[in-house]
XYZ file of C-alpha atoms in Angstrom:
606
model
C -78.329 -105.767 135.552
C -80.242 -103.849 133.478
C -77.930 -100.542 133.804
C -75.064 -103.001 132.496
C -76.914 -104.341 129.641
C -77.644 -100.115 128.650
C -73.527 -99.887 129.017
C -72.924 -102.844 127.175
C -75.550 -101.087 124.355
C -73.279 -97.965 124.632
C -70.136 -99.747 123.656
C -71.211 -101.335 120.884
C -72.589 -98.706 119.293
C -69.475 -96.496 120.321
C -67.655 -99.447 118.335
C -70.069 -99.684 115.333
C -70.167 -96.204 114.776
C -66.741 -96.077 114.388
C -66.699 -98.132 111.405
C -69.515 -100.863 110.582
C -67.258 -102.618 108.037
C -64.363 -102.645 110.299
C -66.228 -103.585 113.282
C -67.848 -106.791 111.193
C -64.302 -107.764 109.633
C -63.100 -108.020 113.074
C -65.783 -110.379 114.959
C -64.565 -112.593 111.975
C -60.901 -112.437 112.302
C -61.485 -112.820 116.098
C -63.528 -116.161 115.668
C -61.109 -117.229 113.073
C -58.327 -117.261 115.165
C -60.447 -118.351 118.179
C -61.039 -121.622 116.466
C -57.505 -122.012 114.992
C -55.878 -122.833 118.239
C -58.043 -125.588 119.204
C -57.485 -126.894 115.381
C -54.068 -127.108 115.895
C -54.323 -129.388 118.831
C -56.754 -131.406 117.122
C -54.270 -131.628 113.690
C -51.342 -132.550 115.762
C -53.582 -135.309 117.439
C -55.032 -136.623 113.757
C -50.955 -136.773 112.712
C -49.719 -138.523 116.116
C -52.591 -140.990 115.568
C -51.817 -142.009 111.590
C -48.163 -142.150 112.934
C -49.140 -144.675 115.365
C -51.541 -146.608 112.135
C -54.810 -144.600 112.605
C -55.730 -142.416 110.166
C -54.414 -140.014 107.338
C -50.656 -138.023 107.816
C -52.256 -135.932 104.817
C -55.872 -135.226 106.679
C -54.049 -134.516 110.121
C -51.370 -132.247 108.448
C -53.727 -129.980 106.098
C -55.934 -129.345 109.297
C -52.697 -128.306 111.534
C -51.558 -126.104 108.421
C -54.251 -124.618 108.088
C -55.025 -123.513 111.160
C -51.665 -122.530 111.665
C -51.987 -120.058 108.398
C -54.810 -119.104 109.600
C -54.229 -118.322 113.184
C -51.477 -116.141 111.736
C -52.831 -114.363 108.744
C -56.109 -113.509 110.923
C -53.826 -111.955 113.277
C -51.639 -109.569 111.092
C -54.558 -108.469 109.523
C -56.906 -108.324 112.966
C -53.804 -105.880 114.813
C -54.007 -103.431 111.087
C -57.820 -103.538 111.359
C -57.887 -103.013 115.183
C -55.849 -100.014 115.075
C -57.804 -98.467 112.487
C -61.334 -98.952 114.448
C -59.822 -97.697 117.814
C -59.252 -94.216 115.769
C -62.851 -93.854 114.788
C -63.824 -94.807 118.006
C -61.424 -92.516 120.038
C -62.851 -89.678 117.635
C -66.141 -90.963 118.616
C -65.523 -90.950 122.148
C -64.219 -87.252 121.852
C -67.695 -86.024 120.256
C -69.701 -88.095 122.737
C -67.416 -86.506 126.377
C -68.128 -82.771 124.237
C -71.511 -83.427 123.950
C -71.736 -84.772 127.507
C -70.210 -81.582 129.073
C -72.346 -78.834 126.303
C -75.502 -80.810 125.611
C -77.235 -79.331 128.918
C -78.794 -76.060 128.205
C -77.867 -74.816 131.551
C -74.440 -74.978 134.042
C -75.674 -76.714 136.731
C -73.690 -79.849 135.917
C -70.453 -77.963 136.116
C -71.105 -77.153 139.773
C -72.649 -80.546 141.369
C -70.277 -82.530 143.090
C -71.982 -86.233 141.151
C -72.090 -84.787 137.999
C -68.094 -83.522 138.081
C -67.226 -86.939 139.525
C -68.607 -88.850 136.568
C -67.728 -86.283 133.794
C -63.700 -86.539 135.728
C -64.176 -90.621 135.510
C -65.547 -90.576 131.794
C -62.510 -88.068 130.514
C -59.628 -89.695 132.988
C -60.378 -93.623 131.609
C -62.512 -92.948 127.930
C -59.014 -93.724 126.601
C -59.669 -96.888 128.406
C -62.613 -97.448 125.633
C -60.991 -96.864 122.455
C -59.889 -100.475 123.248
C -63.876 -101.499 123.036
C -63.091 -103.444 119.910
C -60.444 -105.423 121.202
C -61.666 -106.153 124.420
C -65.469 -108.057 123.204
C -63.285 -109.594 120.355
C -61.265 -111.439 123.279
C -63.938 -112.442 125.211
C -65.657 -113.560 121.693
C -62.545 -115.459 120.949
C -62.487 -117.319 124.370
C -66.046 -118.143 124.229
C -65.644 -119.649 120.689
C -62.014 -121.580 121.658
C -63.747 -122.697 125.080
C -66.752 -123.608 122.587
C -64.360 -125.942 120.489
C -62.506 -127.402 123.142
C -65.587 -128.406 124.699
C -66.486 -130.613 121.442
C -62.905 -131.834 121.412
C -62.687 -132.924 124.957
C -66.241 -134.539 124.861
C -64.765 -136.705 122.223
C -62.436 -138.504 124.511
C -64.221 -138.282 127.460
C -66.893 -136.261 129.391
C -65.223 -135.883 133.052
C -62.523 -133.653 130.558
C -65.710 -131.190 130.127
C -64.855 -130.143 133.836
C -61.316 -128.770 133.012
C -63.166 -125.964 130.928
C -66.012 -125.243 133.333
C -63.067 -124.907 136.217
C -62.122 -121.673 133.966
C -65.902 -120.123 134.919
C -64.227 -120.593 138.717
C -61.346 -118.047 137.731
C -63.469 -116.022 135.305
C -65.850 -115.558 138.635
C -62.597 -114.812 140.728
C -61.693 -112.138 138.278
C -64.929 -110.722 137.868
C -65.343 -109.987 141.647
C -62.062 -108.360 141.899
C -62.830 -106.150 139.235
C -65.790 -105.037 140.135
C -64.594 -104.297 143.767
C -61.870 -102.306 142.454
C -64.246 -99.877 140.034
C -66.399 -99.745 143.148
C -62.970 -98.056 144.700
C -62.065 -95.636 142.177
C -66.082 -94.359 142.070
C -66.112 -94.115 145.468
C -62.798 -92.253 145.429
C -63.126 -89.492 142.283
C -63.478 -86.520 144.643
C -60.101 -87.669 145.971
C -58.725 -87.692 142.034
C -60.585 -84.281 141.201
C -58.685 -82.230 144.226
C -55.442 -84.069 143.005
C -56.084 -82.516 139.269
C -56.859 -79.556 140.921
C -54.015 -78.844 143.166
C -51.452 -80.189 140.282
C -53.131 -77.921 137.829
C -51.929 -75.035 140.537
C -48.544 -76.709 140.860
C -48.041 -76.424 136.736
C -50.061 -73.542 135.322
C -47.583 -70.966 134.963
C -50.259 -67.921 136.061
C -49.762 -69.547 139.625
C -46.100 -69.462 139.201
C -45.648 -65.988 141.138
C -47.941 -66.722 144.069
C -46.492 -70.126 144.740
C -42.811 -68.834 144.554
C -43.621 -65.426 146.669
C -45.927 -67.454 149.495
C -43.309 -70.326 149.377
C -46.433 -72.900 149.471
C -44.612 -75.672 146.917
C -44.060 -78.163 149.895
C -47.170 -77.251 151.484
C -49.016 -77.796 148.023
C -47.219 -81.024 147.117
C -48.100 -82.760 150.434
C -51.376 -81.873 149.839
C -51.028 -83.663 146.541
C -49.517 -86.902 148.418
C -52.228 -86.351 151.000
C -55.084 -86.622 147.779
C -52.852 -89.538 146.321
C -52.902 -91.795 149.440
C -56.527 -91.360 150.204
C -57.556 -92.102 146.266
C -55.086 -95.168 146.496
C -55.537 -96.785 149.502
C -59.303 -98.705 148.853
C -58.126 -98.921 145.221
C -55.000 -101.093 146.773
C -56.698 -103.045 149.241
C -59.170 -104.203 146.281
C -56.698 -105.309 143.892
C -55.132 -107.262 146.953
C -58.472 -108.724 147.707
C -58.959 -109.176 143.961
C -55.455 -110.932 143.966
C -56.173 -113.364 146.483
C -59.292 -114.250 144.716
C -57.754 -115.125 141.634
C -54.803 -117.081 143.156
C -56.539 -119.413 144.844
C -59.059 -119.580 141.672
C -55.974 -120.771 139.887
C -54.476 -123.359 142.332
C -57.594 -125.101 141.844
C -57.316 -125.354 138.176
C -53.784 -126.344 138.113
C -54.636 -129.302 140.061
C -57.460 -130.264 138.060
C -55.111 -129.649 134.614
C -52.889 -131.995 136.436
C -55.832 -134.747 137.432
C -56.769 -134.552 133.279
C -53.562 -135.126 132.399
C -53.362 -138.630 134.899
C -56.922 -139.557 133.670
C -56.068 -139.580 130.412
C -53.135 -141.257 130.383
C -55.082 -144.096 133.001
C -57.519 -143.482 129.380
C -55.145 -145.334 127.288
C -53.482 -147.723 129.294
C -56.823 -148.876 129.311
C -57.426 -148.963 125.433
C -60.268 -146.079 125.831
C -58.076 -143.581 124.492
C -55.686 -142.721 121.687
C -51.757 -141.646 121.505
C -53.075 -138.672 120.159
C -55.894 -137.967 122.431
C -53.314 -137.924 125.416
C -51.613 -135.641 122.925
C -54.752 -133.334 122.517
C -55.121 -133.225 125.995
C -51.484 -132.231 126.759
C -52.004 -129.326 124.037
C -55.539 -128.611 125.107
C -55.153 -127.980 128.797
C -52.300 -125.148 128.464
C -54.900 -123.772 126.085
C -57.772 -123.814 128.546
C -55.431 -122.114 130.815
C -54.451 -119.639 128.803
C -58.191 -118.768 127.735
C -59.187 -118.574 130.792
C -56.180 -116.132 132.100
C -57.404 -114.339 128.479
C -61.040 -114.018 129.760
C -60.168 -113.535 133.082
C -58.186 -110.046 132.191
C -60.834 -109.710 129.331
C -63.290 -109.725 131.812
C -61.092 -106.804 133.847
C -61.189 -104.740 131.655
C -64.226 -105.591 130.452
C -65.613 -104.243 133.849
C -63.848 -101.393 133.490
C -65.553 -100.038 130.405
C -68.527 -101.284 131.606
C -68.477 -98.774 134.345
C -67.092 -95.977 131.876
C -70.427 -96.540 129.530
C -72.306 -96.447 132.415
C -70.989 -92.992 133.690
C -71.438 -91.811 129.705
C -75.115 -93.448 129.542
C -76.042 -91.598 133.078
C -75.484 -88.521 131.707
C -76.605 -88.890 128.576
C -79.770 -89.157 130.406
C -79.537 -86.901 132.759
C -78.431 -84.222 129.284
C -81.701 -85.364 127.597
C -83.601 -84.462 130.880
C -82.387 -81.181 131.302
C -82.922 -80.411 127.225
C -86.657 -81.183 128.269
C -86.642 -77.992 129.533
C -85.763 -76.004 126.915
C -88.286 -73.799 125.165
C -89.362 -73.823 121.409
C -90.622 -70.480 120.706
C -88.546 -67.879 119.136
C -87.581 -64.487 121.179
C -88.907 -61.211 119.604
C -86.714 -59.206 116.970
C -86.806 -56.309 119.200
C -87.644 -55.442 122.844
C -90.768 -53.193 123.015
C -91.296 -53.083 126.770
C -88.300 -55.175 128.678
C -87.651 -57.595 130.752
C -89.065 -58.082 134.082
C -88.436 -60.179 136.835
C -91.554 -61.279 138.854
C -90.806 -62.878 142.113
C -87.457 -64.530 141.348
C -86.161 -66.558 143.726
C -82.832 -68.718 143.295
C -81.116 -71.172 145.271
C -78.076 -73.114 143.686
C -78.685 -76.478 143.072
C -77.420 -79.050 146.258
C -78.282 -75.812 148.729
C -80.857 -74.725 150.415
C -79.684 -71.536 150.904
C -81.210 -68.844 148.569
C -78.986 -66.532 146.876
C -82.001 -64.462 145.469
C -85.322 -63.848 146.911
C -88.562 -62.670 145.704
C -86.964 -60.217 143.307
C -89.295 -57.934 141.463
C -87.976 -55.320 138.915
C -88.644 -53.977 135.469
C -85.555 -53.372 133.202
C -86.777 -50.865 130.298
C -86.410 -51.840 126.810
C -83.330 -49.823 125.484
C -81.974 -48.565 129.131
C -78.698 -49.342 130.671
C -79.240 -51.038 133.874
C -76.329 -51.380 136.256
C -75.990 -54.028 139.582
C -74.358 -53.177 142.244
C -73.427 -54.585 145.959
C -71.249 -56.286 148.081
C -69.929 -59.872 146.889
C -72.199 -62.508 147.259
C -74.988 -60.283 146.855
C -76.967 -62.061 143.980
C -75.392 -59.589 141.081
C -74.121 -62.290 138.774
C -76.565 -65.043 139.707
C -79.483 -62.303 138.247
C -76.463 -62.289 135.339
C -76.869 -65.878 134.980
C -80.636 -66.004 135.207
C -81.217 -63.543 132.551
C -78.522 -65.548 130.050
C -80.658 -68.711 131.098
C -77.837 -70.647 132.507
C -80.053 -71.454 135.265
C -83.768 -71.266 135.678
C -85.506 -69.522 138.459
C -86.647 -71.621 141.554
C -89.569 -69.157 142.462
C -90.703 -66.743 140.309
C -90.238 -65.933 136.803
C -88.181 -63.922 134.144
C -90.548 -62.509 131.597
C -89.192 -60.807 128.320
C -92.147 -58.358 126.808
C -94.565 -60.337 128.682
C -93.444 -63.858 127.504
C -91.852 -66.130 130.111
C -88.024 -66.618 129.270
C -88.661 -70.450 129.760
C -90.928 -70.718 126.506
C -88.086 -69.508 124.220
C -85.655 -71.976 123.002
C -82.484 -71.273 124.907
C -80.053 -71.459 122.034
C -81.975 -68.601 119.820
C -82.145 -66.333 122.801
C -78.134 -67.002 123.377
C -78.064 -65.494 119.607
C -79.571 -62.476 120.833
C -77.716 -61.577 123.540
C -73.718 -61.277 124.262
C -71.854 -60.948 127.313
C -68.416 -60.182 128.798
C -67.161 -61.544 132.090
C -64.702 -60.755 134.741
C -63.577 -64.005 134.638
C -63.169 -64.267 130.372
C -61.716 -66.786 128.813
C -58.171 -66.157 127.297
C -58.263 -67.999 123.686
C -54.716 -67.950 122.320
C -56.116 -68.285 118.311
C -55.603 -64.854 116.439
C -56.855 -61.914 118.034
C -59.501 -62.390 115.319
C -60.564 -65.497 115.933
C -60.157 -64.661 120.136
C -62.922 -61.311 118.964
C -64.767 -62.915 116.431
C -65.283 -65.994 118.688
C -68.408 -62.928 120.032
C -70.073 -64.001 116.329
C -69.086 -67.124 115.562
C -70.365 -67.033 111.735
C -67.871 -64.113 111.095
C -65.205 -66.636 111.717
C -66.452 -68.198 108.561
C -65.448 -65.396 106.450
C -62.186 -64.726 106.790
C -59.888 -61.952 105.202
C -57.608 -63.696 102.424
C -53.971 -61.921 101.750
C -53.287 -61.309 97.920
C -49.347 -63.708 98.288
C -48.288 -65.226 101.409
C -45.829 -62.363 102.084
C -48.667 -59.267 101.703
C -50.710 -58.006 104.373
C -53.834 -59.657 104.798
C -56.735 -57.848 102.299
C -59.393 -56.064 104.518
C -63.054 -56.990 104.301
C -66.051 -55.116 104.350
C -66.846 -57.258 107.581
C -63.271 -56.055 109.266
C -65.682 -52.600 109.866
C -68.080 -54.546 112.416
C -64.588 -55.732 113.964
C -63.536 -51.840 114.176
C -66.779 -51.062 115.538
C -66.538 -54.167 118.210
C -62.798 -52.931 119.028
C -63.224 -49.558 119.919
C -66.337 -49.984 121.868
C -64.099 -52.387 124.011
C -60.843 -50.091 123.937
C -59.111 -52.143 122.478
C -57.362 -50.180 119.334
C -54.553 -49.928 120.399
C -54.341 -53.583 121.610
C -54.459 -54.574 118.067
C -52.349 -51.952 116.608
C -49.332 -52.916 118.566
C -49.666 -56.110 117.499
C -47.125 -57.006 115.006
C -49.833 -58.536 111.853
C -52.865 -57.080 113.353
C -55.936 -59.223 113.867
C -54.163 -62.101 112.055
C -51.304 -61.875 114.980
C -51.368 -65.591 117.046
C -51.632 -64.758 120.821
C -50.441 -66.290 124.272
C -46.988 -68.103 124.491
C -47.951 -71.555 124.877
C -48.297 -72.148 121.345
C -45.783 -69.070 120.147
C -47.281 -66.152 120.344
C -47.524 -63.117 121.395
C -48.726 -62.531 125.140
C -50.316 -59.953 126.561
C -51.348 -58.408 130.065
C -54.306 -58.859 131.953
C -55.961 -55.530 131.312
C -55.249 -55.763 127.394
C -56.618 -59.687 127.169
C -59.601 -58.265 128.987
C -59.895 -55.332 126.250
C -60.025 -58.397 123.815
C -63.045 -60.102 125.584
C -65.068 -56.716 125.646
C -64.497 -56.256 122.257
C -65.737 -59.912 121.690
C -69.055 -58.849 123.747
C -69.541 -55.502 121.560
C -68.788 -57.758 118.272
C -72.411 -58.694 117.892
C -74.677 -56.613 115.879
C -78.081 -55.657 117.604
C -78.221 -58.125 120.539
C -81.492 -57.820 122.868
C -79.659 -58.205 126.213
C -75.676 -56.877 126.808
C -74.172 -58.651 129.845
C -71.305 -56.908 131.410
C -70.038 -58.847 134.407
C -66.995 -56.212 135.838
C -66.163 -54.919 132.793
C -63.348 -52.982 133.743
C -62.004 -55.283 136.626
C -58.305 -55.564 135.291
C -58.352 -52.081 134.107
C -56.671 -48.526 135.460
C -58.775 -46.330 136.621
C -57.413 -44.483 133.302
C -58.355 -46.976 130.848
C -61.456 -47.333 132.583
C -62.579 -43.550 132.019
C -61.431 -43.984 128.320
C -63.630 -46.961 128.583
C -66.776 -45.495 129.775
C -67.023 -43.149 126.464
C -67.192 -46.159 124.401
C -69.090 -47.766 126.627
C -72.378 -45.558 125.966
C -71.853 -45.057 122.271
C -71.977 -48.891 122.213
C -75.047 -48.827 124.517
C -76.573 -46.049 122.480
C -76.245 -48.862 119.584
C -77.921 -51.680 121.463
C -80.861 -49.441 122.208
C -81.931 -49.058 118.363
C -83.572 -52.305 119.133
C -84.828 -52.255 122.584
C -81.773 -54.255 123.548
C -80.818 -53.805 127.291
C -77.286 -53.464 128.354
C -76.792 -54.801 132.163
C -73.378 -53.997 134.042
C -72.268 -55.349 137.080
C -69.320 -53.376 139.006
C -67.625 -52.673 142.605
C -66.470 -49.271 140.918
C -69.385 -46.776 141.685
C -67.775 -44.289 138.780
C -68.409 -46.677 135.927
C -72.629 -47.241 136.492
C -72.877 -43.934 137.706
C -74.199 -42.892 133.754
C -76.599 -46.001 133.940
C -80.657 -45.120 133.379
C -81.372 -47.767 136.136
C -78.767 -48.942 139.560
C -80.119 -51.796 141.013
C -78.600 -51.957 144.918
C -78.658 -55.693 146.313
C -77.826 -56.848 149.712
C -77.639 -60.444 151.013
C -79.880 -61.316 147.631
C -82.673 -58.550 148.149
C -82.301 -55.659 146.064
C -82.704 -52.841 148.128
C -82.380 -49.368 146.568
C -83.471 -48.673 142.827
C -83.327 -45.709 140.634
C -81.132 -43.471 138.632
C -77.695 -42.090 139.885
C -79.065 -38.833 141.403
C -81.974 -40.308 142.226
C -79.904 -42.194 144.811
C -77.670 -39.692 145.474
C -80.435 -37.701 146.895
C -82.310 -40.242 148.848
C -78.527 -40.601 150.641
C -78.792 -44.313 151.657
C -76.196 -46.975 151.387
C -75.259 -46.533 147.368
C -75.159 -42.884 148.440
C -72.473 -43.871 151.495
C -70.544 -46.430 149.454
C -70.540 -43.748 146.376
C -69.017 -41.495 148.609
C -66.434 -43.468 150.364
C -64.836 -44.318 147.026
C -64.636 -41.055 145.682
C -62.857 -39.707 148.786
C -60.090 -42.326 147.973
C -59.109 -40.076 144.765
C -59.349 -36.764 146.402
């Protein structure tokens, strides 16, 4: 109970933060026209009565004009208000899921199985929630009708006041339902995440040549079907359950709206009633049936959201907790001495298995440290460790002495910069895709003298020189038709490009920022020739030679034995031990296995 009353705090102030005014003119619109319907009823009752000698025409007629003008002006302007606030809070609910997915410092949400289900179920259904607003101003609305007709019905007679409370019957019917049925699509999400996944193959076009050359379409979309039927199938048989619920809920009132219809009429044969109250009654009871189908589906859906907040409040909390352990000091301005690692040990979160173990090693301030090893080895989990996307299990990382867990963990991203094997492709500009390495260069962009002349160069286009041939990637830009102001990728009309020239891009992005403390190079030269990848190794130690005027430490992680062979430090790991250490000849001359595997691939070009 209490979890739902935190969810029910998270929609309103989803809703109120939209728009306060907004949100306020529509609880009164809502109870307006809540208390118009019953008004009607009650005017038509006043008029049937004064025809019959009782009472005012005038009195009966105002009230059932009234409500009628109000009923419909409240609901012109209640649909134009409505839309507006489900804007602000769709625009809401887009801030809140991007804070959701970046607020923890670390990654470790991306890869646990709970944490993807409920960050799939809060993007899939938060449309679901821009409807907040006019979801608690039905139920608002029932409560307030059901509210009125209770006074109305209590004036003729109070056996009438159990044609109402029949609706909590439905409203219980409804509720059960629903709630088995979001029970059903929690308990299926992993079914709805591989379903995502596998379309996502089916329809990205870079998976266009391997599904066409392996022939795997029908294999891939019975696989789909296969993820569709298991999702489906406890989501079906609790909306049939839900169903039978509600049916039999609403048999029951239908023959208690027909024993309040008999009763009243055995009400005035009697003399104990009016013409008009067996009017009111006839009027009221379709109304108490439609409120109660009303608060049955606002109940629904109610549920629904209910269970949406609640996946958005759990990990809000579980954000805040992991922020806890973010440090507040600020790292140094340069490296003096390095970064060591004492003792680290790693094991993924949900395994037990370690990927590192008791890892000790000193990287020197200003040296050029590369990993190498077979996949799986622990060469980009030390990657991660050292860009504190994770934290150590065992151990600890300590950067001239201080441990990397004191340091706030978005000042020490500012000091370092990285390029990965697996880079993002951003199809802005190519100097938005670069300058995305410094994101406050973005905020000075070049301005073109007339819409038809070449944009004007800047004194900061010479760090984005700098940052573009340290990746290789000159003449990337100068076959581009405007340069760095030239839109790339197709999907939104521009110009593509291959995989070794996007990935000259993202190294250029990691050499855009100026005197970083820690370079991360993650197979730098994976979709490269073994051409481009000599040319690349020039401008790979003039950058380095750059990072070292202030301490910084470039790490590079590569299969290709030719490309760390100028590093100051090789690191060898196997099965998350690191097992050889020193300079190129240094190994060379010991002849163990970085010796061996050196060997073997320089064979292959002889």
């Amino acid at each position: 109970m209490r979890e739902r009353w935190g969810s029910l705090v998270v929609l309103v102030r989803l809703t109120v933060a939209a728009s306060p005014l907004l949100a306020a003119t529509e609880l009164l619109l809502v109870v307006a026209m809540a208390v118009s319907g019953p008004l009607q009823a009650y005017g038509v009752a006043r008029v049937v009565n004064a025809v019959s000698g009782q009472g005012s025409v005038t009195l009966g007629a105002a009230i059932l004009f009234g409500a009628l003008a109000v009923a419909f002006g409240a609901l012109v302007l209640s649909d134009a208000v409505r839309h507006r606030l489900e804007d602000g809070i769709e625009i809401g609910l887009q801030r809140e899921l991007l804070d959701l997915a970046t607020t923890p410092p670390g990654i470790a949400h991306h890869e646990q199985p709970e944490i993807a289900d409920r960050l799939g179920a809060a993007r899939d259904e938060f449309r679901r929630l821009k409807g907040t607003a006019g979801t608690i101003g039905s139920g608002l609305a029932v409560l307030v009708s059901t509210a009125t007709v209770l006074v109305l019905l209590a004036g003729i007679h109070p056996l009438l006041l159990m044609l109402p409370l029949l609706g909590l019957l439905r409203l219980w019917a409804t509720a059960s339902g629903a709630r088995q049925f979001r029970h059903a699509i929690t308990a299926t999400m992993e079914y709805n995440r591989r379903q995502a996944s596998l379309l996502d193959i089916v329809s990205d076009p870079g998976h266009g040549l391997e599904v066409r050359a392996f022939g795997v379409r029908g294999l891939l979309t019975d696989k789909i079907a296969e993820q569709f039927r298991s999702q489906n199938g406890p989501r079906w048989q609790a909306i049939r359950q839900g169903k039978l619920l509600e049916i039999a809920a609403r048999v029951l009132f239908g023959l208690a709206y027909g024993g309040a219809i008999v009763f009243v009429l055995w009400l005035a044969r009697a003399g104990r009633a009016t013409p008009g109250d067996v009017v009111m009654v006839l009027l009221l009871a379709p109304q108490t049936d439609q409120a109660a189908q009303r608060l049955s589906d606002s109940v629904r859906v109610f549920i629904g959201l209910l269970d949406v907040a609640g996946h958005i409040q759990w990990l809000r909390r579980y954000g805040d907790e992991q922020v806890a352990w973010a440090g507040s000091d600020e790292p140094p301005t340069a490296l003096r001495s390095g970064i060591e690692l004492q003792n680290v040990s790693f094991a993924y979160p949900g395994t037990a298995h370690p990927v590192l173990r008791e890892l000790n090693v000193h990287l020197p301030a200003g040296s050029t440290v590369a990993l190498v090893g077979d996949n799986g080895a622990g060469k980009t989990t030390v990657v991660k460790l050292l860009a504190r996307l994770y934290d150590p299990t065992g151990g600890a990382i300590l950067v001239d002495g201080t441990d990397l867990r004191t340091i706030d963990h978005q000042a020490w991203r500012h000091r370092i910069s990285a390029g990965f094997q697996d880079f993002v492709r951003y199809e802005y500009t190519a100097r938005e895709a670069i300058g995305l390495g410094e994101p406050t260069r973005l905020h000075k962009p070049s301005h073109a003298s007339s819409p038809t002349a070449p944009p004007a160069r800047t004194d900061d286009d010479a760090g984005y020189d700098v940052a573009i041939d340290a990746g290789d990637a000159r003449a990337v830009i100068d076959r581009l038709p405007d340069g760095l102001d030239t839109r790339l990728g197709r999907r939104f009309g521009g110009t593509d490009l291959s995989g070794g020239q996007w990935q000259r891009l993202a190294l250029a992005r990691a050499f855009l920022r100026e005197r970083p403390l820690l370079v991360l190079l993650d197979e730098p030269a994976a979709a490269l020739d073994p051409e481009s990848e000599h040319a690349l190794l020039d401008r790979f130690n003039a950058a380095s030679a750059a990072t070292r005027a202030s301490g910084g430490i470039t790490l590079l992680v590569s299969h290709r034995l030719s490309t760390v062979r100028m590093a100051d430090l090789i690191l060898v790991f196997d099965n998350g031990e690191l097992t050889e250490s020193g300079s190129h000849d240094e190994l060379m001359a010991t002849g163990g296995p970085y010796a061996e595997l050196f060997a073997l691939q320089a064979s292959a070009y002889q």
